[in-house]
């Protein structure tokens, strides 16, 4: 699959689900201001992918106009458990390199399942995406956005309720449209 197809599918997921249903109430602003960087990684080597993730941190260090980066894995982490392992390595690497508190790492996967949840619980859809991906977010931007958002601690509960109301079938259809 070529990079443009993967990016287009990711953008469709972002606009038709994340923004349309306000899963992340801060995504609309960065999307409308073209401040999201999409980076597709083709390597099947974990070390290469981690090196590219850190390169994206360095990009954010030097490019203030880029608000956030979606690092999309096209050839690795198809299995959710493998993805969790890579995510844990990425989080530790960011701590080791001094990026803790500068960038937050959020994770998304087609088969995302919260610990203790059933795989068919629609609540898992809050972190489901067309491809495995890690999202680098500027901590300072999050703090600023939260200052102007009422009751941000209620976002996860609202999203869970919304996803359960929408139902897994409808959400899976939205994700399937993104993957075409």
PDB file of N, CA and C in Angstrom, residues 85-168:
ATOM      1  N   UNK A  85       3.890  -3.992  22.990  1.00  0.00           N
ATOM      2  CA  UNK A  85       5.318  -4.114  23.307  1.00  0.00           C
ATOM      3  C   UNK A  85       6.110  -2.955  22.702  1.00  0.00           C
ATOM      4  N   UNK A  86       5.835  -2.628  21.447  1.00  0.00           N
ATOM      5  CA  UNK A  86       6.537  -1.524  20.786  1.00  0.00           C
ATOM      6  C   UNK A  86       6.182  -0.194  21.465  1.00  0.00           C
ATOM      7  N   UNK A  87       4.934  -0.028  21.840  1.00  0.00           N
ATOM      8  CA  UNK A  87       4.509   1.194  22.530  1.00  0.00           C
ATOM      9  C   UNK A  87       5.251   1.349  23.850  1.00  0.00           C
ATOM     10  N   UNK A  88       5.383   0.266  24.599  1.00  0.00           N
ATOM     11  CA  UNK A  88       6.125   0.319  25.872  1.00  0.00           C
ATOM     12  C   UNK A  88       7.585   0.684  25.634  1.00  0.00           C
ATOM     13  N   UNK A  89       8.190   0.109  24.611  1.00  0.00           N
ATOM     14  CA  UNK A  89       9.580   0.460  24.275  1.00  0.00           C
ATOM     15  C   UNK A  89       9.680   1.933  23.881  1.00  0.00           C
ATOM     16  N   UNK A  90       8.727   2.418  23.110  1.00  0.00           N
ATOM     17  CA  UNK A  90       8.727   3.820  22.670  1.00  0.00           C
ATOM     18  C   UNK A  90       8.594   4.756  23.870  1.00  0.00           C
ATOM     19  N   UNK A  91       7.703   4.431  24.778  1.00  0.00           N
ATOM     20  CA  UNK A  91       7.524   5.268  25.972  1.00  0.00           C
ATOM     21  C   UNK A  91       8.813   5.321  26.796  1.00  0.00           C
ATOM     22  N   UNK A  92       9.443   4.175  26.980  1.00  0.00           N
ATOM     23  CA  UNK A  92      10.683   4.145  27.755  1.00  0.00           C
ATOM     24  C   UNK A  92      11.796   4.903  27.048  1.00  0.00           C
ATOM     25  N   UNK A  93      11.882   4.760  25.738  1.00  0.00           N
ATOM     26  CA  UNK A  93      12.900   5.468  24.970  1.00  0.00           C
ATOM     27  C   UNK A  93      12.705   6.980  25.085  1.00  0.00           C
ATOM     28  N   UNK A  94      11.478   7.421  25.050  1.00  0.00           N
ATOM     29  CA  UNK A  94      11.211   8.850  25.189  1.00  0.00           C
ATOM     30  C   UNK A  94      11.628   9.356  26.568  1.00  0.00           C
ATOM     31  N   UNK A  95      11.417   8.558  27.593  1.00  0.00           N
ATOM     32  CA  UNK A  95      11.870   8.922  28.940  1.00  0.00           C
ATOM     33  C   UNK A  95      13.396   8.983  28.957  1.00  0.00           C
ATOM     34  N   UNK A  96      14.022   7.943  28.428  1.00  0.00           N
ATOM     35  CA  UNK A  96      15.487   7.861  28.430  1.00  0.00           C
ATOM     36  C   UNK A  96      16.138   9.028  27.698  1.00  0.00           C
ATOM     37  N   UNK A  97      15.485   9.535  26.662  1.00  0.00           N
ATOM     38  CA  UNK A  97      16.050  10.619  25.853  1.00  0.00           C
ATOM     39  C   UNK A  97      15.584  12.006  26.285  1.00  0.00           C
ATOM     40  N   UNK A  98      14.865  12.063  27.406  1.00  0.00           N
ATOM     41  CA  UNK A  98      14.480  13.356  27.965  1.00  0.00           C
ATOM     42  C   UNK A  98      13.242  13.990  27.357  1.00  0.00           C
ATOM     43  N   UNK A  99      12.412  13.201  26.679  1.00  0.00           N
ATOM     44  CA  UNK A  99      11.202  13.754  26.073  1.00  0.00           C
ATOM     45  C   UNK A  99       9.967  13.649  26.964  1.00  0.00           C
ATOM     46  N   UNK A 100      10.107  13.023  28.120  1.00  0.00           N
ATOM     47  CA  UNK A 100       8.978  12.945  29.047  1.00  0.00           C
ATOM     48  C   UNK A 100       8.638  14.357  29.516  1.00  0.00           C
ATOM     49  N   UNK A 101       7.349  14.694  29.457  1.00  0.00           N
ATOM     50  CA  UNK A 101       6.923  16.035  29.833  1.00  0.00           C
ATOM     51  C   UNK A 101       6.979  17.029  28.691  1.00  0.00           C
ATOM     52  N   UNK A 102       7.633  16.660  27.608  1.00  0.00           N
ATOM     53  CA  UNK A 102       7.691  17.520  26.424  1.00  0.00           C
ATOM     54  C   UNK A 102       6.666  17.032  25.399  1.00  0.00           C
ATOM     55  N   UNK A 103       6.679  15.720  25.162  1.00  0.00           N
ATOM     56  CA  UNK A 103       5.723  15.108  24.243  1.00  0.00           C
ATOM     57  C   UNK A 103       5.011  13.965  24.942  1.00  0.00           C
ATOM     58  N   UNK A 104       3.730  13.872  24.684  1.00  0.00           N
ATOM     59  CA  UNK A 104       2.921  12.768  25.190  1.00  0.00           C
ATOM     60  C   UNK A 104       2.732  11.793  24.040  1.00  0.00           C
ATOM     61  N   UNK A 105       2.685  10.531  24.380  1.00  0.00           N
ATOM     62  CA  UNK A 105       2.503   9.498  23.367  1.00  0.00           C
ATOM     63  C   UNK A 105       1.132   8.847  23.560  1.00  0.00           C
ATOM     64  N   UNK A 106       0.306   8.914  22.525  1.00  0.00           N
ATOM     65  CA  UNK A 106      -0.987   8.231  22.539  1.00  0.00           C
ATOM     66  C   UNK A 106      -0.911   7.107  21.510  1.00  0.00           C
ATOM     67  N   UNK A 107      -1.640   6.030  21.759  1.00  0.00           N
ATOM     68  CA  UNK A 107      -1.551   4.870  20.871  1.00  0.00           C
ATOM     69  C   UNK A 107      -2.917   4.498  20.302  1.00  0.00           C
ATOM     70  N   UNK A 108      -2.896   4.076  19.034  1.00  0.00           N
ATOM     71  CA  UNK A 108      -4.105   3.677  18.311  1.00  0.00           C
ATOM     72  C   UNK A 108      -3.799   2.425  17.495  1.00  0.00           C
ATOM     73  N   UNK A 109      -4.769   1.543  17.405  1.00  0.00           N
ATOM     74  CA  UNK A 109      -4.564   0.277  16.694  1.00  0.00           C
ATOM     75  C   UNK A 109      -5.919  -0.234  16.214  1.00  0.00           C
ATOM     76  N   UNK A 110      -5.961  -0.926  15.077  1.00  0.00           N
ATOM     77  CA  UNK A 110      -7.238  -1.463  14.594  1.00  0.00           C
ATOM     78  C   UNK A 110      -7.923  -2.416  15.586  1.00  0.00           C
ATOM     79  N   UNK A 111      -7.142  -3.097  16.412  1.00  0.00           N
ATOM     80  CA  UNK A 111      -7.688  -4.061  17.368  1.00  0.00           C
ATOM     81  C   UNK A 111      -7.529  -3.596  18.806  1.00  0.00           C
ATOM     82  N   UNK A 112      -7.447  -2.299  19.017  1.00  0.00           N
ATOM     83  CA  UNK A 112      -7.202  -1.778  20.362  1.00  0.00           C
ATOM     84  C   UNK A 112      -8.220  -2.348  21.350  1.00  0.00           C
ATOM     85  N   UNK A 113      -7.706  -2.761  22.510  1.00  0.00           N
ATOM     86  CA  UNK A 113      -8.563  -3.294  23.553  1.00  0.00           C
ATOM     87  C   UNK A 113      -7.981  -2.869  24.897  1.00  0.00           C
ATOM     88  N   UNK A 114      -8.760  -2.113  25.655  1.00  0.00           N
ATOM     89  CA  UNK A 114      -8.308  -1.679  26.968  1.00  0.00           C
ATOM     90  C   UNK A 114      -8.177  -2.879  27.888  1.00  0.00           C
ATOM     91  N   UNK A 115      -7.199  -2.818  28.788  1.00  0.00           N
ATOM     92  CA  UNK A 115      -7.003  -3.881  29.764  1.00  0.00           C
ATOM     93  C   UNK A 115      -8.283  -4.146  30.540  1.00  0.00           C
ATOM     94  N   UNK A 116      -8.672  -5.404  30.614  1.00  0.00           N
ATOM     95  CA  UNK A 116      -9.871  -5.776  31.337  1.00  0.00           C
ATOM     96  C   UNK A 116     -11.152  -5.661  30.535  1.00  0.00           C
ATOM     97  N   UNK A 117     -11.084  -5.085  29.341  1.00  0.00           N
ATOM     98  CA  UNK A 117     -12.279  -4.931  28.500  1.00  0.00           C
ATOM     99  C   UNK A 117     -12.417  -6.128  27.567  1.00  0.00           C
ATOM    100  N   UNK A 118     -13.629  -6.375  27.151  1.00  0.00           N
ATOM    101  CA  UNK A 118     -13.891  -7.401  26.144  1.00  0.00           C
ATOM    102  C   UNK A 118     -13.541  -6.823  24.772  1.00  0.00           C
ATOM    103  N   UNK A 119     -12.987  -7.627  23.868  1.00  0.00           N
ATOM    104  CA  UNK A 119     -12.637  -7.104  22.539  1.00  0.00           C
ATOM    105  C   UNK A 119     -13.806  -6.488  21.779  1.00  0.00           C
ATOM    106  N   UNK A 120     -15.022  -6.957  22.030  1.00  0.00           N
ATOM    107  CA  UNK A 120     -16.168  -6.418  21.303  1.00  0.00           C
ATOM    108  C   UNK A 120     -16.871  -5.273  22.033  1.00  0.00           C
ATOM    109  N   UNK A 121     -16.249  -4.753  23.085  1.00  0.00           N
ATOM    110  CA  UNK A 121     -16.793  -3.582  23.784  1.00  0.00           C
ATOM    111  C   UNK A 121     -16.554  -2.357  22.904  1.00  0.00           C
ATOM    112  N   UNK A 122     -17.611  -1.675  22.534  1.00  0.00           N
ATOM    113  CA  UNK A 122     -17.496  -0.498  21.662  1.00  0.00           C
ATOM    114  C   UNK A 122     -16.619   0.592  22.264  1.00  0.00           C
ATOM    115  N   UNK A 123     -16.435   0.587  23.582  1.00  0.00           N
ATOM    116  CA  UNK A 123     -15.584   1.589  24.230  1.00  0.00           C
ATOM    117  C   UNK A 123     -14.150   1.539  23.709  1.00  0.00           C
ATOM    118  N   UNK A 124     -13.700   0.380  23.248  1.00  0.00           N
ATOM    119  CA  UNK A 124     -12.347   0.251  22.698  1.00  0.00           C
ATOM    120  C   UNK A 124     -12.150   1.119  21.457  1.00  0.00           C
ATOM    121  N   UNK A 125     -13.240   1.490  20.808  1.00  0.00           N
ATOM    122  CA  UNK A 125     -13.157   2.256  19.563  1.00  0.00           C
ATOM    123  C   UNK A 125     -12.532   3.630  19.758  1.00  0.00           C
ATOM    124  N   UNK A 126     -12.507   4.130  20.990  1.00  0.00           N
ATOM    125  CA  UNK A 126     -11.882   5.433  21.213  1.00  0.00           C
ATOM    126  C   UNK A 126     -10.415   5.412  20.811  1.00  0.00           C
ATOM    127  N   UNK A 127      -9.799   4.233  20.802  1.00  0.00           N
ATOM    128  CA  UNK A 127      -8.390   4.102  20.433  1.00  0.00           C
ATOM    129  C   UNK A 127      -8.187   3.181  19.236  1.00  0.00           C
ATOM    130  N   UNK A 128      -9.244   2.948  18.482  1.00  0.00           N
ATOM    131  CA  UNK A 128      -9.103   2.128  17.269  1.00  0.00           C
ATOM    132  C   UNK A 128      -8.903   3.043  16.066  1.00  0.00           C
ATOM    133  N   UNK A 129      -8.078   2.575  15.150  1.00  0.00           N
ATOM    134  CA  UNK A 129      -7.710   3.358  13.975  1.00  0.00           C
ATOM    135  C   UNK A 129      -7.523   2.410  12.793  1.00  0.00           C
ATOM    136  N   UNK A 130      -7.436   2.937  11.580  1.00  0.00           N
ATOM    137  CA  UNK A 130      -7.275   2.051  10.425  1.00  0.00           C
ATOM    138  C   UNK A 130      -5.916   1.342  10.377  1.00  0.00           C
ATOM    139  N   UNK A 131      -4.909   1.928  10.995  1.00  0.00           N
ATOM    140  CA  UNK A 131      -3.553   1.351  11.019  1.00  0.00           C
ATOM    141  C   UNK A 131      -2.973   1.529  12.416  1.00  0.00           C
ATOM    142  N   UNK A 132      -2.012   0.680  12.783  1.00  0.00           N
ATOM    143  CA  UNK A 132      -1.324   0.919  14.055  1.00  0.00           C
ATOM    144  C   UNK A 132      -0.584   2.256  13.981  1.00  0.00           C
ATOM    145  N   UNK A 133      -0.712   3.061  15.024  1.00  0.00           N
ATOM    146  CA  UNK A 133      -0.022   4.351  15.008  1.00  0.00           C
ATOM    147  C   UNK A 133       0.239   4.867  16.412  1.00  0.00           C
ATOM    148  N   UNK A 134       1.281   5.660  16.502  1.00  0.00           N
ATOM    149  CA  UNK A 134       1.608   6.384  17.728  1.00  0.00           C
ATOM    150  C   UNK A 134       1.451   7.868  17.432  1.00  0.00           C
ATOM    151  N   UNK A 135       0.864   8.560  18.372  1.00  0.00           N
ATOM    152  CA  UNK A 135       0.562   9.976  18.207  1.00  0.00           C
ATOM    153  C   UNK A 135       1.435  10.773  19.171  1.00  0.00           C
ATOM    154  N   UNK A 136       2.288  11.600  18.633  1.00  0.00           N
ATOM    155  CA  UNK A 136       3.133  12.495  19.434  1.00  0.00           C
ATOM    156  C   UNK A 136       2.412  13.834  19.577  1.00  0.00           C
ATOM    157  N   UNK A 137       2.212  14.248  20.819  1.00  0.00           N
ATOM    158  CA  UNK A 137       1.471  15.466  21.110  1.00  0.00           C
ATOM    159  C   UNK A 137       2.329  16.361  22.004  1.00  0.00           C
ATOM    160  N   UNK A 138       2.382  17.621  21.696  1.00  0.00           N
ATOM    161  CA  UNK A 138       3.121  18.568  22.540  1.00  0.00           C
ATOM    162  C   UNK A 138       2.386  18.726  23.882  1.00  0.00           C
ATOM    163  N   UNK A 139       3.089  18.461  24.975  1.00  0.00           N
ATOM    164  CA  UNK A 139       2.503  18.601  26.313  1.00  0.00           C
ATOM    165  C   UNK A 139       2.038  20.040  26.562  1.00  0.00           C
ATOM    166  N   UNK A 140       2.825  21.007  26.139  1.00  0.00           N
ATOM    167  CA  UNK A 140       2.463  22.412  26.350  1.00  0.00           C
ATOM    168  C   UNK A 140       1.154  22.745  25.643  1.00  0.00           C
ATOM    169  N   UNK A 141       0.938  22.178  24.480  1.00  0.00           N
ATOM    170  CA  UNK A 141      -0.304  22.419  23.745  1.00  0.00           C
ATOM    171  C   UNK A 141      -1.488  21.798  24.460  1.00  0.00           C
ATOM    172  N   UNK A 142      -1.280  20.616  25.018  1.00  0.00           N
ATOM    173  CA  UNK A 142      -2.354  19.964  25.774  1.00  0.00           C
ATOM    174  C   UNK A 142      -2.726  20.823  26.981  1.00  0.00           C
ATOM    175  N   UNK A 143      -1.722  21.274  27.702  1.00  0.00           N
ATOM    176  CA  UNK A 143      -1.982  22.097  28.890  1.00  0.00           C
ATOM    177  C   UNK A 143      -2.733  23.374  28.529  1.00  0.00           C
ATOM    178  N   UNK A 144      -2.350  24.002  27.442  1.00  0.00           N
ATOM    179  CA  UNK A 144      -3.023  25.216  26.995  1.00  0.00           C
ATOM    180  C   UNK A 144      -4.475  24.928  26.594  1.00  0.00           C
ATOM    181  N   UNK A 145      -4.684  23.870  25.840  1.00  0.00           N
ATOM    182  CA  UNK A 145      -6.036  23.517  25.401  1.00  0.00           C
ATOM    183  C   UNK A 145      -6.933  23.166  26.589  1.00  0.00           C
ATOM    184  N   UNK A 146      -6.370  22.488  27.569  1.00  0.00           N
ATOM    185  CA  UNK A 146      -7.163  22.088  28.736  1.00  0.00           C
ATOM    186  C   UNK A 146      -7.609  23.285  29.573  1.00  0.00           C
ATOM    187  N   UNK A 147      -6.859  24.377  29.526  1.00  0.00           N
ATOM    188  CA  UNK A 147      -7.235  25.576  30.270  1.00  0.00           C
ATOM    189  C   UNK A 147      -8.555  26.163  29.774  1.00  0.00           C
ATOM    190  N   UNK A 148      -8.854  25.929  28.512  1.00  0.00           N
ATOM    191  CA  UNK A 148     -10.045  26.514  27.898  1.00  0.00           C
ATOM    192  C   UNK A 148     -11.144  25.498  27.627  1.00  0.00           C
ATOM    193  N   UNK A 149     -11.024  24.315  28.207  1.00  0.00           N
ATOM    194  CA  UNK A 149     -12.004  23.271  27.965  1.00  0.00           C
ATOM    195  C   UNK A 149     -12.662  22.889  29.287  1.00  0.00           C
ATOM    196  N   UNK A 150     -13.978  23.008  29.380  1.00  0.00           N
ATOM    197  CA  UNK A 150     -14.653  22.687  30.643  1.00  0.00           C
ATOM    198  C   UNK A 150     -14.656  21.181  30.930  1.00  0.00           C
ATOM    199  N   UNK A 151     -14.293  20.827  32.140  1.00  0.00           N
ATOM    200  CA  UNK A 151     -14.343  19.443  32.616  1.00  0.00           C
ATOM    201  C   UNK A 151     -13.605  18.444  31.722  1.00  0.00           C
ATOM    202  N   UNK A 152     -12.335  18.682  31.439  1.00  0.00           N
ATOM    203  CA  UNK A 152     -11.608  17.764  30.545  1.00  0.00           C
ATOM    204  C   UNK A 152     -11.497  16.347  31.113  1.00  0.00           C
ATOM    205  N   UNK A 153     -11.591  16.215  32.426  1.00  0.00           N
ATOM    206  CA  UNK A 153     -11.508  14.886  33.028  1.00  0.00           C
ATOM    207  C   UNK A 153     -12.692  14.001  32.626  1.00  0.00           C
ATOM    208  N   UNK A 154     -13.736  14.608  32.093  1.00  0.00           N
ATOM    209  CA  UNK A 154     -14.915  13.854  31.673  1.00  0.00           C
ATOM    210  C   UNK A 154     -14.832  13.358  30.227  1.00  0.00           C
ATOM    211  N   UNK A 155     -13.781  13.742  29.503  1.00  0.00           N
ATOM    212  CA  UNK A 155     -13.653  13.347  28.097  1.00  0.00           C
ATOM    213  C   UNK A 155     -13.657  11.819  27.942  1.00  0.00           C
ATOM    214  N   UNK A 156     -12.842  11.070  28.694  1.00  0.00           N
ATOM    215  CA  UNK A 156     -12.859   9.606  28.491  1.00  0.00           C
ATOM    216  C   UNK A 156     -14.226   8.972  28.754  1.00  0.00           C
ATOM    217  N   UNK A 157     -14.885   9.381  29.827  1.00  0.00           N
ATOM    218  CA  UNK A 157     -16.194   8.801  30.142  1.00  0.00           C
ATOM    219  C   UNK A 157     -17.220   9.150  29.056  1.00  0.00           C
ATOM    220  N   UNK A 158     -17.171  10.390  28.563  1.00  0.00           N
ATOM    221  CA  UNK A 158     -18.071  10.811  27.499  1.00  0.00           C
ATOM    222  C   UNK A 158     -17.837   9.982  26.243  1.00  0.00           C
ATOM    223  N   UNK A 159     -16.563   9.763  25.907  1.00  0.00           N
ATOM    224  CA  UNK A 159     -16.225   8.988  24.717  1.00  0.00           C
ATOM    225  C   UNK A 159     -16.678   7.534  24.831  1.00  0.00           C
ATOM    226  N   UNK A 160     -16.505   6.961  26.002  1.00  0.00           N
ATOM    227  CA  UNK A 160     -16.943   5.577  26.215  1.00  0.00           C
ATOM    228  C   UNK A 160     -18.452   5.479  26.036  1.00  0.00           C
ATOM    229  N   UNK A 161     -19.177   6.394  26.661  1.00  0.00           N
ATOM    230  CA  UNK A 161     -20.642   6.388  26.534  1.00  0.00           C
ATOM    231  C   UNK A 161     -21.065   6.585  25.080  1.00  0.00           C
ATOM    232  N   UNK A 162     -20.422   7.514  24.391  1.00  0.00           N
ATOM    233  CA  UNK A 162     -20.744   7.778  22.991  1.00  0.00           C
ATOM    234  C   UNK A 162     -20.493   6.545  22.131  1.00  0.00           C
ATOM    235  N   UNK A 163     -19.337   5.917  22.294  1.00  0.00           N
ATOM    236  CA  UNK A 163     -19.010   4.742  21.480  1.00  0.00           C
ATOM    237  C   UNK A 163     -19.979   3.598  21.749  1.00  0.00           C
ATOM    238  N   UNK A 164     -20.347   3.426  22.987  1.00  0.00           N
ATOM    239  CA  UNK A 164     -21.319   2.370  23.292  1.00  0.00           C
ATOM    240  C   UNK A 164     -22.683   2.701  22.696  1.00  0.00           C
ATOM    241  N   UNK A 165     -23.027   3.981  22.674  1.00  0.00           N
ATOM    242  CA  UNK A 165     -24.292   4.400  22.064  1.00  0.00           C
ATOM    243  C   UNK A 165     -24.261   4.187  20.549  1.00  0.00           C
ATOM    244  N   UNK A 166     -23.147   4.532  19.910  1.00  0.00           N
ATOM    245  CA  UNK A 166     -23.012   4.330  18.467  1.00  0.00           C
ATOM    246  C   UNK A 166     -23.035   2.846  18.116  1.00  0.00           C
ATOM    247  N   UNK A 167     -22.401   2.053  18.964  1.00  0.00           N
ATOM    248  CA  UNK A 167     -22.333   0.614  18.754  1.00  0.00           C
ATOM    249  C   UNK A 167     -21.147   0.216  17.904  1.00  0.00           C
ATOM    250  N   UNK A 168     -20.653  -0.975  18.185  1.00  0.00           N
ATOM    251  CA  UNK A 168     -19.452  -1.460  17.516  1.00  0.00           C
ATOM    252  C   UNK A 168     -19.657  -1.621  16.006  1.00  0.00           C
TER     253      UNK A 168
END
